[in-house]
PDB file of C-alpha atoms and ligand atoms in Angstrom:
ATOM      1  CA  UNK V   1     130.167 184.567 229.406  1.00 68.00           C
ATOM      2  CA  UNK V   2     131.246 188.011 228.228  1.00 91.00           C
ATOM      3  CA  UNK V   3     128.634 190.441 226.980  1.00 97.00           C
ATOM      4  CA  UNK V   4     127.996 190.148 223.257  1.00 98.00           C
ATOM      5  CA  UNK V   5     128.385 193.742 222.096  1.00 98.00           C
ATOM      6  CA  UNK V   6     128.229 194.601 218.383  1.00 98.00           C
ATOM      7  CA  UNK V   7     130.550 197.603 218.264  1.00 98.00           C
ATOM      8  CA  UNK V   8     132.838 197.383 215.246  1.00 98.00           C
ATOM      9  CA  UNK V   9     133.651 194.767 212.656  1.00 98.00           C
ATOM     10  CA  UNK V  10     137.335 194.747 213.601  1.00 98.00           C
ATOM     11  CA  UNK V  11     136.426 193.303 217.017  1.00 98.00           C
ATOM     12  CA  UNK V  12     135.180 190.134 215.302  1.00 98.00           C
ATOM     13  CA  UNK V  13     136.583 187.218 213.409  1.00 98.00           C
ATOM     14  CA  UNK V  14     135.129 186.397 210.013  1.00 98.00           C
ATOM     15  CA  UNK V  15     133.457 183.227 211.304  1.00 98.00           C
ATOM     16  CA  UNK V  16     131.397 185.105 213.896  1.00 98.00           C
ATOM     17  CA  UNK V  17     130.268 187.688 211.345  1.00 98.00           C
ATOM     18  CA  UNK V  18     129.321 184.828 209.027  1.00 98.00           C
ATOM     19  CA  UNK V  19     127.299 183.271 211.876  1.00 98.00           C
ATOM     20  CA  UNK V  20     125.405 186.556 212.332  1.00 98.00           C
ATOM     21  CA  UNK V  21     124.676 186.706 208.588  1.00 98.00           C
ATOM     22  CA  UNK V  22     123.474 183.095 208.668  1.00 98.00           C
ATOM     23  CA  UNK V  23     121.098 183.923 211.529  1.00 98.00           C
ATOM     24  CA  UNK V  24     119.846 186.919 209.525  1.00 98.00           C
ATOM     25  CA  UNK V  25     119.336 184.778 206.427  1.00 98.00           C
ATOM     26  CA  UNK V  26     117.440 182.166 208.391  1.00 98.00           C
ATOM     27  CA  UNK V  27     115.182 184.760 210.025  1.00 98.00           C
ATOM     28  CA  UNK V  28     114.557 186.336 206.606  1.00 98.00           C
ATOM     29  CA  UNK V  29     113.629 182.996 205.066  1.00 98.00           C
ATOM     30  CA  UNK V  30     111.770 181.377 207.933  1.00 98.00           C
ATOM     31  CA  UNK V  31     110.708 184.102 210.370  1.00 97.00           C
ATOM     32  CA  UNK V  32     110.651 183.339 214.065  1.00 97.00           C
ATOM     33  CA  UNK V  33     110.346 185.333 217.260  1.00 97.00           C
ATOM     34  CA  UNK V  34     113.208 184.248 219.542  1.00 97.00           C
ATOM     35  CA  UNK V  35     113.196 187.409 221.717  1.00 98.00           C
ATOM     36  CA  UNK V  36     109.782 187.355 223.433  1.00 98.00           C
ATOM     37  CA  UNK V  37     109.410 190.148 225.972  1.00 98.00           C
ATOM     38  CA  UNK V  38     112.939 191.516 225.422  1.00 98.00           C
ATOM     39  CA  UNK V  39     113.430 195.283 225.453  1.00 98.00           C
ATOM     40  CA  UNK V  40     115.751 197.342 223.252  1.00 98.00           C
ATOM     41  CA  UNK V  41     116.594 200.970 224.044  1.00 98.00           C
ATOM     42  CA  UNK V  42     117.798 203.049 221.107  1.00 98.00           C
ATOM     43  CA  UNK V  43     119.792 206.230 221.732  1.00 97.00           C
ATOM     44  CA  UNK V  44     119.859 208.694 218.839  1.00 96.00           C
ATOM     45  CA  UNK V  45     122.159 211.694 218.847  1.00 95.00           C
ATOM     46  CA  UNK V  46     121.832 212.019 215.061  1.00 96.00           C
ATOM     47  CA  UNK V  47     118.837 211.650 212.719  1.00 96.00           C
ATOM     48  CA  UNK V  48     117.858 208.296 211.214  1.00 97.00           C
ATOM     49  CA  UNK V  49     115.190 206.697 209.051  1.00 98.00           C
ATOM     50  CA  UNK V  50     116.457 203.225 208.111  1.00 98.00           C
ATOM     51  CA  UNK V  51     118.326 202.387 211.318  1.00 98.00           C
ATOM     52  CA  UNK V  52     115.481 203.464 213.540  1.00 98.00           C
ATOM     53  CA  UNK V  53     112.712 201.769 211.575  1.00 98.00           C
ATOM     54  CA  UNK V  54     114.606 198.567 210.841  1.00 98.00           C
ATOM     55  CA  UNK V  55     115.632 198.059 214.481  1.00 98.00           C
ATOM     56  CA  UNK V  56     112.137 198.917 215.688  1.00 98.00           C
ATOM     57  CA  UNK V  57     110.294 196.675 213.234  1.00 98.00           C
ATOM     58  CA  UNK V  58     112.940 193.971 213.607  1.00 98.00           C
ATOM     59  CA  UNK V  59     112.735 193.903 217.406  1.00 98.00           C
ATOM     60  CA  UNK V  60     108.936 193.703 217.286  1.00 98.00           C
ATOM     61  CA  UNK V  61     109.056 190.887 214.723  1.00 98.00           C
ATOM     62  CA  UNK V  62     111.425 189.030 217.058  1.00 98.00           C
ATOM     63  CA  UNK V  63     108.804 189.298 219.812  1.00 98.00           C
ATOM     64  CA  UNK V  64     110.363 192.203 221.721  1.00 98.00           C
ATOM     65  CA  UNK V  65     109.791 195.906 222.280  1.00 98.00           C
ATOM     66  CA  UNK V  66     111.666 199.128 221.631  1.00 98.00           C
ATOM     67  CA  UNK V  67     112.142 202.432 223.440  1.00 97.00           C
ATOM     68  CA  UNK V  68     113.557 205.352 221.440  1.00 97.00           C
ATOM     69  CA  UNK V  69     115.602 207.958 223.318  1.00 96.00           C
ATOM     70  CA  UNK V  70     116.741 211.200 221.723  1.00 94.00           C
ATOM     71  CA  UNK V  71     119.308 213.558 223.224  1.00 88.00           C
ATOM     72  CA  UNK V  72     116.873 216.479 223.260  1.00 88.00           C
ATOM     73  CA  UNK V  73     114.375 214.582 225.387  1.00 87.00           C
ATOM     74  CA  UNK V  74     116.627 212.619 227.736  1.00 89.00           C
ATOM     75  CA  UNK V  75     118.906 213.407 230.651  1.00 92.00           C
ATOM     76  CA  UNK V  76     122.053 212.269 228.806  1.00 86.00           C
ATOM     77  CA  UNK V  77     121.506 215.271 226.538  1.00 84.00           C
ATOM     78  CA  UNK V  78     121.336 217.474 229.625  1.00 90.00           C
ATOM     79  CA  UNK V  79     124.375 216.544 231.657  1.00 92.00           C
ATOM     80  CA  UNK V  80     123.927 212.954 232.886  1.00 94.00           C
ATOM     81  CA  UNK V  81     126.987 210.943 231.924  1.00 95.00           C
ATOM     82  CA  UNK V  82     126.873 208.222 229.314  1.00 95.00           C
ATOM     83  CA  UNK V  83     128.211 205.801 231.921  1.00 96.00           C
ATOM     84  CA  UNK V  84     125.404 206.544 234.366  1.00 97.00           C
ATOM     85  CA  UNK V  85     122.903 206.288 231.513  1.00 96.00           C
ATOM     86  CA  UNK V  86     124.306 202.842 230.698  1.00 97.00           C
ATOM     87  CA  UNK V  87     124.064 201.677 234.319  1.00 98.00           C
ATOM     88  CA  UNK V  88     120.435 202.742 234.577  1.00 97.00           C
ATOM     89  CA  UNK V  89     119.303 201.499 231.171  1.00 98.00           C
ATOM     90  CA  UNK V  90     120.916 198.130 231.890  1.00 98.00           C
ATOM     91  CA  UNK V  91     118.452 197.715 234.792  1.00 98.00           C
ATOM     92  CA  UNK V  92     115.493 198.278 232.452  1.00 98.00           C
ATOM     93  CA  UNK V  93     116.340 196.823 229.067  1.00 98.00           C
ATOM     94  CA  UNK V  94     118.072 193.823 227.510  1.00 98.00           C
ATOM     95  CA  UNK V  95     120.119 195.644 224.848  1.00 98.00           C
ATOM     96  CA  UNK V  96     121.054 199.204 223.865  1.00 98.00           C
ATOM     97  CA  UNK V  97     121.646 200.579 220.381  1.00 98.00           C
ATOM     98  CA  UNK V  98     123.447 203.907 220.079  1.00 98.00           C
ATOM     99  CA  UNK V  99     123.866 206.314 217.175  1.00 98.00           C
ATOM    100  CA  UNK V 100     126.277 209.021 218.215  1.00 97.00           C
ATOM    101  CA  UNK V 101     129.104 211.250 217.042  1.00 97.00           C
ATOM    102  CA  UNK V 102     132.311 210.281 218.853  1.00 97.00           C
ATOM    103  CA  UNK V 103     133.116 206.563 219.179  1.00 98.00           C
ATOM    104  CA  UNK V 104     134.406 207.253 222.704  1.00 98.00           C
ATOM    105  CA  UNK V 105     130.784 207.759 223.804  1.00 97.00           C
ATOM    106  CA  UNK V 106     129.847 204.342 222.460  1.00 98.00           C
ATOM    107  CA  UNK V 107     132.859 202.842 224.234  1.00 98.00           C
ATOM    108  CA  UNK V 108     131.873 204.530 227.497  1.00 97.00           C
ATOM    109  CA  UNK V 109     128.366 203.169 227.142  1.00 98.00           C
ATOM    110  CA  UNK V 110     129.594 199.641 226.425  1.00 98.00           C
ATOM    111  CA  UNK V 111     132.100 199.742 229.293  1.00 98.00           C
ATOM    112  CA  UNK V 112     129.415 200.634 231.844  1.00 98.00           C
ATOM    113  CA  UNK V 113     126.502 198.623 230.421  1.00 98.00           C
ATOM    114  CA  UNK V 114     125.728 195.146 231.665  1.00 98.00           C
ATOM    115  CA  UNK V 115     123.715 194.385 228.522  1.00 98.00           C
ATOM    116  CA  UNK V 116     124.865 194.245 224.864  1.00 98.00           C
ATOM    117  CA  UNK V 117     125.525 197.545 223.085  1.00 98.00           C
ATOM    118  CA  UNK V 118     125.090 197.864 219.310  1.00 98.00           C
ATOM    119  CA  UNK V 119     126.758 200.504 217.140  1.00 98.00           C
ATOM    120  CA  UNK V 120     124.079 202.229 215.067  1.00 98.00           C
ATOM    121  CA  UNK V 121     126.675 204.606 213.489  1.00 98.00           C
ATOM    122  CA  UNK V 122     129.344 206.926 214.813  1.00 98.00           C
ATOM    123  CA  UNK V 123     131.523 209.513 213.086  1.00 98.00           C
ATOM    124  CA  UNK V 124     133.971 206.647 212.468  1.00 98.00           C
ATOM    125  CA  UNK V 125     132.025 203.516 211.492  1.00 98.00           C
ATOM    126  CA  UNK V 126     128.658 202.026 210.514  1.00 98.00           C
ATOM    127  CA  UNK V 127     129.000 198.247 210.915  1.00 98.00           C
ATOM    128  CA  UNK V 128     125.292 197.278 210.774  1.00 98.00           C
ATOM    129  CA  UNK V 129     125.089 198.889 207.339  1.00 98.00           C
ATOM    130  CA  UNK V 130     127.970 196.901 205.914  1.00 98.00           C
ATOM    131  CA  UNK V 131     126.579 193.619 207.234  1.00 99.00           C
ATOM    132  CA  UNK V 132     123.414 194.381 205.227  1.00 99.00           C
ATOM    133  CA  UNK V 133     125.549 195.318 202.226  1.00 99.00           C
ATOM    134  CA  UNK V 134     127.462 192.023 202.317  1.00 98.00           C
ATOM    135  CA  UNK V 135     124.178 190.121 202.604  1.00 98.00           C
ATOM    136  CA  UNK V 136     122.814 192.035 199.612  1.00 99.00           C
ATOM    137  CA  UNK V 137     125.903 191.479 197.454  1.00 99.00           C
ATOM    138  CA  UNK V 138     125.852 187.750 198.153  1.00 98.00           C
ATOM    139  CA  UNK V 139     122.121 187.416 197.447  1.00 98.00           C
ATOM    140  CA  UNK V 140     122.726 188.865 193.989  1.00 98.00           C
ATOM    141  CA  UNK V 141     126.178 187.601 193.065  1.00 98.00           C
ATOM    142  CA  UNK V 142     127.184 184.777 195.445  1.00 98.00           C
ATOM    143  CA  UNK V 143     130.197 184.827 197.774  1.00 98.00           C
ATOM    144  CA  UNK V 144     131.900 188.216 198.062  1.00 98.00           C
ATOM    145  CA  UNK V 145     135.274 186.600 198.811  1.00 98.00           C
ATOM    146  CA  UNK V 146     137.675 187.287 195.945  1.00 98.00           C
ATOM    147  CA  UNK V 147     135.514 190.079 194.477  1.00 98.00           C
ATOM    148  CA  UNK V 148     136.473 193.742 194.058  1.00 99.00           C
ATOM    149  CA  UNK V 149     134.551 196.634 195.591  1.00 99.00           C
ATOM    150  CA  UNK V 150     135.163 200.256 194.571  1.00 99.00           C
ATOM    151  CA  UNK V 151     134.310 203.098 196.953  1.00 99.00           C
ATOM    152  CA  UNK V 152     134.068 206.475 195.221  1.00 98.00           C
ATOM    153  CA  UNK V 153     133.739 209.559 197.425  1.00 98.00           C
ATOM    154  CA  UNK V 154     134.392 210.659 200.986  1.00 98.00           C
ATOM    155  CA  UNK V 155     136.508 208.175 202.979  1.00 98.00           C
ATOM    156  CA  UNK V 156     133.936 208.296 205.779  1.00 98.00           C
ATOM    157  CA  UNK V 157     132.355 206.098 208.465  1.00 98.00           C
ATOM    158  CA  UNK V 158     130.619 203.799 205.974  1.00 99.00           C
ATOM    159  CA  UNK V 159     133.853 203.488 203.976  1.00 99.00           C
ATOM    160  CA  UNK V 160     135.741 202.513 207.152  1.00 98.00           C
ATOM    161  CA  UNK V 161     133.362 199.654 207.887  1.00 99.00           C
ATOM    162  CA  UNK V 162     133.681 198.480 204.257  1.00 99.00           C
ATOM    163  CA  UNK V 163     137.489 198.421 204.673  1.00 99.00           C
ATOM    164  CA  UNK V 164     137.188 196.376 207.870  1.00 98.00           C
ATOM    165  CA  UNK V 165     134.772 194.017 206.112  1.00 98.00           C
ATOM    166  CA  UNK V 166     137.252 193.505 203.264  1.00 98.00           C
ATOM    167  CA  UNK V 167     139.683 191.991 205.756  1.00 98.00           C
ATOM    168  CA  UNK V 168     137.065 189.760 207.363  1.00 98.00           C
ATOM    169  CA  UNK V 169     135.163 188.603 204.268  1.00 98.00           C
ATOM    170  CA  UNK V 170     138.176 188.376 201.926  1.00 98.00           C
ATOM    171  CA  UNK V 171     137.472 190.834 199.108  1.00 98.00           C
ATOM    172  CA  UNK V 172     139.578 193.592 197.538  1.00 98.00           C
ATOM    173  CA  UNK V 173     138.646 197.132 198.507  1.00 98.00           C
ATOM    174  CA  UNK V 174     139.595 200.108 196.355  1.00 98.00           C
ATOM    175  CA  UNK V 175     138.956 203.613 197.611  1.00 98.00           C
ATOM    176  CA  UNK V 176     138.935 206.655 195.340  1.00 98.00           C
ATOM    177  CA  UNK V 177     138.817 209.840 197.441  1.00 98.00           C
ATOM    178  CA  UNK V 178     140.367 213.312 197.341  1.00 97.00           C
ATOM    179  CA  UNK V 179     143.712 213.464 199.165  1.00 96.00           C
ATOM    180  CA  UNK V 180     142.302 215.128 202.284  1.00 95.00           C
ATOM    181  CA  UNK V 181     139.190 212.930 202.463  1.00 97.00           C
ATOM    182  CA  UNK V 182     140.968 209.584 202.358  1.00 98.00           C
ATOM    183  CA  UNK V 183     139.904 206.996 204.943  1.00 98.00           C
ATOM    184  CA  UNK V 184     141.647 206.759 208.301  1.00 98.00           C
ATOM    185  CA  UNK V 185     145.211 205.473 207.971  1.00 98.00           C
ATOM    186  CA  UNK V 186     144.719 203.377 211.105  1.00 98.00           C
ATOM    187  CA  UNK V 187     141.721 201.576 209.604  1.00 98.00           C
ATOM    188  CA  UNK V 188     143.615 200.899 206.368  1.00 98.00           C
ATOM    189  CA  UNK V 189     146.695 199.698 208.257  1.00 98.00           C
ATOM    190  CA  UNK V 190     144.606 197.351 210.384  1.00 98.00           C
ATOM    191  CA  UNK V 191     142.971 195.798 207.323  1.00 98.00           C
ATOM    192  CA  UNK V 192     146.294 195.417 205.503  1.00 98.00           C
ATOM    193  CA  UNK V 193     147.814 193.807 208.600  1.00 98.00           C
ATOM    194  CA  UNK V 194     145.061 191.172 208.378  1.00 98.00           C
ATOM    195  CA  UNK V 195     146.175 190.464 204.805  1.00 98.00           C
ATOM    196  CA  UNK V 196     143.489 192.494 203.019  1.00 98.00           C
ATOM    197  CA  UNK V 197     144.141 194.160 199.659  1.00 98.00           C
ATOM    198  CA  UNK V 198     143.243 197.821 200.146  1.00 98.00           C
ATOM    199  CA  UNK V 199     144.004 200.076 197.162  1.00 98.00           C
ATOM    200  CA  UNK V 200     143.934 203.833 197.725  1.00 98.00           C
ATOM    201  CA  UNK V 201     143.781 206.438 194.961  1.00 98.00           C
ATOM    202  CA  UNK V 202     142.319 209.766 194.000  1.00 98.00           C
ATOM    203  CA  UNK V 203     140.916 208.848 190.594  1.00 98.00           C
ATOM    204  CA  UNK V 204     137.759 206.729 190.496  1.00 98.00           C
ATOM    205  CA  UNK V 205     138.051 206.038 186.749  1.00 98.00           C
ATOM    206  CA  UNK V 206     141.530 204.567 187.210  1.00 98.00           C
ATOM    207  CA  UNK V 207     140.264 202.171 189.897  1.00 98.00           C
ATOM    208  CA  UNK V 208     136.982 201.161 188.233  1.00 98.00           C
ATOM    209  CA  UNK V 209     138.273 198.501 185.842  1.00 98.00           C
ATOM    210  CA  UNK V 210     137.339 195.052 187.121  1.00 98.00           C
ATOM    211  CA  UNK V 211     135.112 196.302 189.954  1.00 98.00           C
ATOM    212  CA  UNK V 212     132.244 193.970 190.890  1.00 99.00           C
ATOM    213  CA  UNK V 213     130.500 196.568 193.042  1.00 99.00           C
ATOM    214  CA  UNK V 214     130.570 200.363 193.235  1.00 99.00           C
ATOM    215  CA  UNK V 215     129.617 202.035 196.501  1.00 99.00           C
ATOM    216  CA  UNK V 216     129.236 205.663 197.382  1.00 98.00           C
ATOM    217  CA  UNK V 217     127.689 207.825 200.092  1.00 98.00           C
ATOM    218  CA  UNK V 218     126.700 211.424 200.729  1.00 98.00           C
ATOM    219  CA  UNK V 219     129.321 214.121 200.295  1.00 97.00           C
ATOM    220  CA  UNK V 220     128.449 215.673 203.659  1.00 96.00           C
ATOM    221  CA  UNK V 221     128.011 213.232 206.536  1.00 97.00           C
ATOM    222  CA  UNK V 222     126.057 214.139 209.662  1.00 97.00           C
ATOM    223  CA  UNK V 223     128.279 216.280 211.870  1.00 95.00           C
ATOM    224  CA  UNK V 224     130.611 217.290 209.024  1.00 95.00           C
ATOM    225  CA  UNK V 225     128.591 220.190 207.644  1.00 93.00           C
ATOM    226  CA  UNK V 226     131.313 222.834 207.938  1.00 90.00           C
ATOM    227  CA  UNK V 227     133.028 223.940 204.723  1.00 86.00           C
ATOM    228  CA  UNK V 228     131.963 222.970 201.217  1.00 87.00           C
ATOM    229  CA  UNK V 229     132.940 219.550 199.920  1.00 92.00           C
ATOM    230  CA  UNK V 230     130.784 219.647 196.824  1.00 94.00           C
ATOM    231  CA  UNK V 231     133.391 220.922 194.345  1.00 93.00           C
ATOM    232  CA  UNK V 232     135.985 218.603 195.847  1.00 95.00           C
ATOM    233  CA  UNK V 233     133.807 215.493 195.553  1.00 97.00           C
ATOM    234  CA  UNK V 234     132.117 216.156 192.193  1.00 97.00           C
ATOM    235  CA  UNK V 235     134.767 214.116 190.273  1.00 98.00           C
ATOM    236  CA  UNK V 236     133.752 211.108 192.419  1.00 98.00           C
ATOM    237  CA  UNK V 237     130.098 211.167 191.361  1.00 98.00           C
ATOM    238  CA  UNK V 238     128.844 207.709 190.373  1.00 98.00           C
ATOM    239  CA  UNK V 239     127.376 208.139 186.908  1.00 98.00           C
ATOM    240  CA  UNK V 240     126.894 205.979 183.847  1.00 98.00           C
ATOM    241  CA  UNK V 241     130.372 206.682 182.497  1.00 98.00           C
ATOM    242  CA  UNK V 242     131.970 205.430 185.731  1.00 98.00           C
ATOM    243  CA  UNK V 243     129.738 202.341 185.837  1.00 98.00           C
ATOM    244  CA  UNK V 244     130.635 201.609 182.185  1.00 98.00           C
ATOM    245  CA  UNK V 245     134.259 201.092 183.240  1.00 98.00           C
ATOM    246  CA  UNK V 246     133.349 198.361 185.755  1.00 98.00           C
ATOM    247  CA  UNK V 247     132.478 194.722 185.123  1.00 98.00           C
ATOM    248  CA  UNK V 248     129.249 194.380 183.092  1.00 98.00           C
ATOM    249  CA  UNK V 249     127.412 192.670 185.961  1.00 98.00           C
ATOM    250  CA  UNK V 250     128.674 195.062 188.649  1.00 98.00           C
ATOM    251  CA  UNK V 251     126.296 196.194 191.382  1.00 99.00           C
ATOM    252  CA  UNK V 252     125.705 199.710 192.656  1.00 99.00           C
ATOM    253  CA  UNK V 253     125.155 200.231 196.394  1.00 98.00           C
ATOM    254  CA  UNK V 254     124.451 203.241 198.596  1.00 98.00           C
ATOM    255  CA  UNK V 255     123.562 203.119 202.288  1.00 98.00           C
ATOM    256  CA  UNK V 256     121.005 205.935 201.711  1.00 98.00           C
ATOM    257  CA  UNK V 257     119.836 208.623 202.106  1.00 98.00           C
ATOM    258  CA  UNK V 258     120.974 209.500 198.563  1.00 98.00           C
ATOM    259  CA  UNK V 259     121.475 212.986 197.238  1.00 98.00           C
ATOM    260  CA  UNK V 260     120.431 212.507 193.640  1.00 98.00           C
ATOM    261  CA  UNK V 261     122.505 214.564 191.223  1.00 98.00           C
ATOM    262  CA  UNK V 262     125.337 214.808 193.740  1.00 98.00           C
ATOM    263  CA  UNK V 263     127.139 211.556 194.660  1.00 98.00           C
ATOM    264  CA  UNK V 264     124.936 209.508 192.309  1.00 98.00           C
ATOM    265  CA  UNK V 265     122.780 210.283 189.287  1.00 98.00           C
ATOM    266  CA  UNK V 266     119.229 208.996 188.745  1.00 98.00           C
ATOM    267  CA  UNK V 267     120.337 206.835 185.809  1.00 98.00           C
ATOM    268  CA  UNK V 268     122.533 204.776 188.167  1.00 98.00           C
ATOM    269  CA  UNK V 269     120.487 204.642 191.371  1.00 98.00           C
ATOM    270  CA  UNK V 270     117.357 203.799 189.364  1.00 98.00           C
ATOM    271  CA  UNK V 271     119.269 201.778 186.753  1.00 98.00           C
ATOM    272  CA  UNK V 272     120.008 198.080 186.195  1.00 98.00           C
ATOM    273  CA  UNK V 273     123.135 197.897 188.411  1.00 98.00           C
ATOM    274  CA  UNK V 274     121.397 199.313 191.464  1.00 98.00           C
ATOM    275  CA  UNK V 275     120.378 197.123 194.421  1.00 99.00           C
ATOM    276  CA  UNK V 276     119.816 199.964 196.884  1.00 98.00           C
ATOM    277  CA  UNK V 277     116.247 198.989 197.848  1.00 98.00           C
ATOM    278  CA  UNK V 278     117.262 195.390 198.567  1.00 98.00           C
ATOM    279  CA  UNK V 279     120.160 196.833 200.549  1.00 98.00           C
ATOM    280  CA  UNK V 280     117.776 198.980 202.601  1.00 98.00           C
ATOM    281  CA  UNK V 281     115.432 196.029 203.199  1.00 98.00           C
ATOM    282  CA  UNK V 282     118.326 193.893 204.365  1.00 98.00           C
ATOM    283  CA  UNK V 283     118.971 196.362 207.163  1.00 98.00           C
ATOM    284  CA  UNK V 284     115.858 194.847 208.746  1.00 98.00           C
ATOM    285  CA  UNK V 285     117.006 191.253 208.392  1.00 98.00           C
ATOM    286  CA  UNK V 286     120.550 191.994 209.514  1.00 98.00           C
ATOM    287  CA  UNK V 287     119.409 193.964 212.575  1.00 98.00           C
ATOM    288  CA  UNK V 288     117.372 190.911 213.546  1.00 98.00           C
ATOM    289  CA  UNK V 289     120.418 188.680 213.120  1.00 98.00           C
ATOM    290  CA  UNK V 290     122.541 191.039 215.219  1.00 98.00           C
ATOM    291  CA  UNK V 291     119.904 191.299 217.971  1.00 98.00           C
ATOM    292  CA  UNK V 292     119.407 187.534 218.102  1.00 98.00           C
ATOM    293  CA  UNK V 293     123.182 186.982 218.242  1.00 98.00           C
ATOM    294  CA  UNK V 294     123.785 189.662 220.893  1.00 98.00           C
ATOM    295  CA  UNK V 295     121.074 188.182 223.087  1.00 98.00           C
ATOM    296  CA  UNK V 296     122.262 184.657 222.356  1.00 94.00           C
ATOM    297  CA  UNK V 297     118.753 183.714 221.348  1.00 92.00           C
ATOM    298  CA  UNK V 298     119.358 181.295 218.478  1.00 85.00           C
TER     299      UNK V 298
HETATM  300  N1  LIG S 301     121.718 204.002 206.047  1.00 67.86           N
HETATM  301  C1  LIG S 301     121.311 204.514 207.218  1.00 67.86           C
HETATM  302  O1  LIG S 301     121.878 204.245 208.280  1.00 67.86           O
HETATM  303  O2  LIG S 301     120.208 205.306 207.136  1.00 67.86           O
HETATM  304  P1  LIG S 301     119.560 206.164 208.297  1.00 67.86           P
HETATM  305  O3  LIG S 301     120.477 207.338 208.565  1.00 67.86           O
HETATM  306  O4  LIG S 301     118.246 206.614 207.712  1.00 67.86           O
HETATM  307  O5  LIG S 301     119.402 205.312 209.514  1.00 67.86           O
HETATM  308  N1  LIG S 302     128.032 208.820 206.095  1.00 67.86           N
HETATM  309  C1  LIG S 302     126.657 209.109 206.405  1.00 67.86           C
HETATM  310  C2  LIG S 302     125.873 207.855 206.542  1.00 67.86           C
HETATM  311  C3  LIG S 302     124.418 208.051 206.802  1.00 67.86           C
HETATM  312  C4  LIG S 302     123.685 206.755 206.994  1.00 67.86           C
HETATM  313  C5  LIG S 302     126.601 209.935 207.681  1.00 67.86           C
HETATM  314  O1  LIG S 302     127.316 209.614 208.636  1.00 67.86           O
HETATM  315  O2  LIG S 302     125.852 210.916 207.714  1.00 67.86           O
END
């Protein structure tokens, strides 16, 4: 059987992603430790709070163990190739999670590894996050199929995974971003080729009517600190006047960390539409579902 990597949503069909969510839901509801003695190595080339803690706690709850590797402390940060790192780690551990900058590094790792590799965020995508977001939406509002999600802000890695999810879970995705911070054309084209409705614009207010969920993210993603995007992205701030244009029962989501007063105001992130803490908690349950699926344990 081929190795069950979890690299990007566009490598999957909707049924497999639904299976992973079902595993996550079952583990959330009923617990269980189907990975006794299994070892997960986590490579971090960027900072993390939620991804690190949710994978670590999740793996332990599943009965396994975790080893955290940071570039500063490991040989891959000092000249050893990613491929050689993958070959060696595969002799020690049962799965590898990587958070890195360029997706090509993740691909190199997956190509050389003989154990599953999980994408914990790259410059281009953040699939684990969006699996947790779908789970959260559906817990609050039922099936996401047929709903409308508005992204307001930088067309970044998190936005890309939302666009891919729109194609696989059957919802409409609208993206309001400045012209030079629009999402990747290739990602949009892929989703449209699958039949997804992806609406692009540069005015969040124009796209807000009828939205069932509003999502945003930081204005400056890790690794994109050059220049100043603040003035450019200020019109995309999620505030009460933007939320007022959406459906009355719309949800607000943010992968976190939030920059209060920038991409979102306190009145929204702490207000009645917000489900950001449930969203963060679901990272734990979804990581467990992904780990159990990758290791074919349930
Ligand atoms: N949302 C998310 O991935 O958070 P961390 O950067 O803290 O892992
Ligand atoms: N877009 C953000 C997400 C952080 C979880 C970043 O890449 O920094």
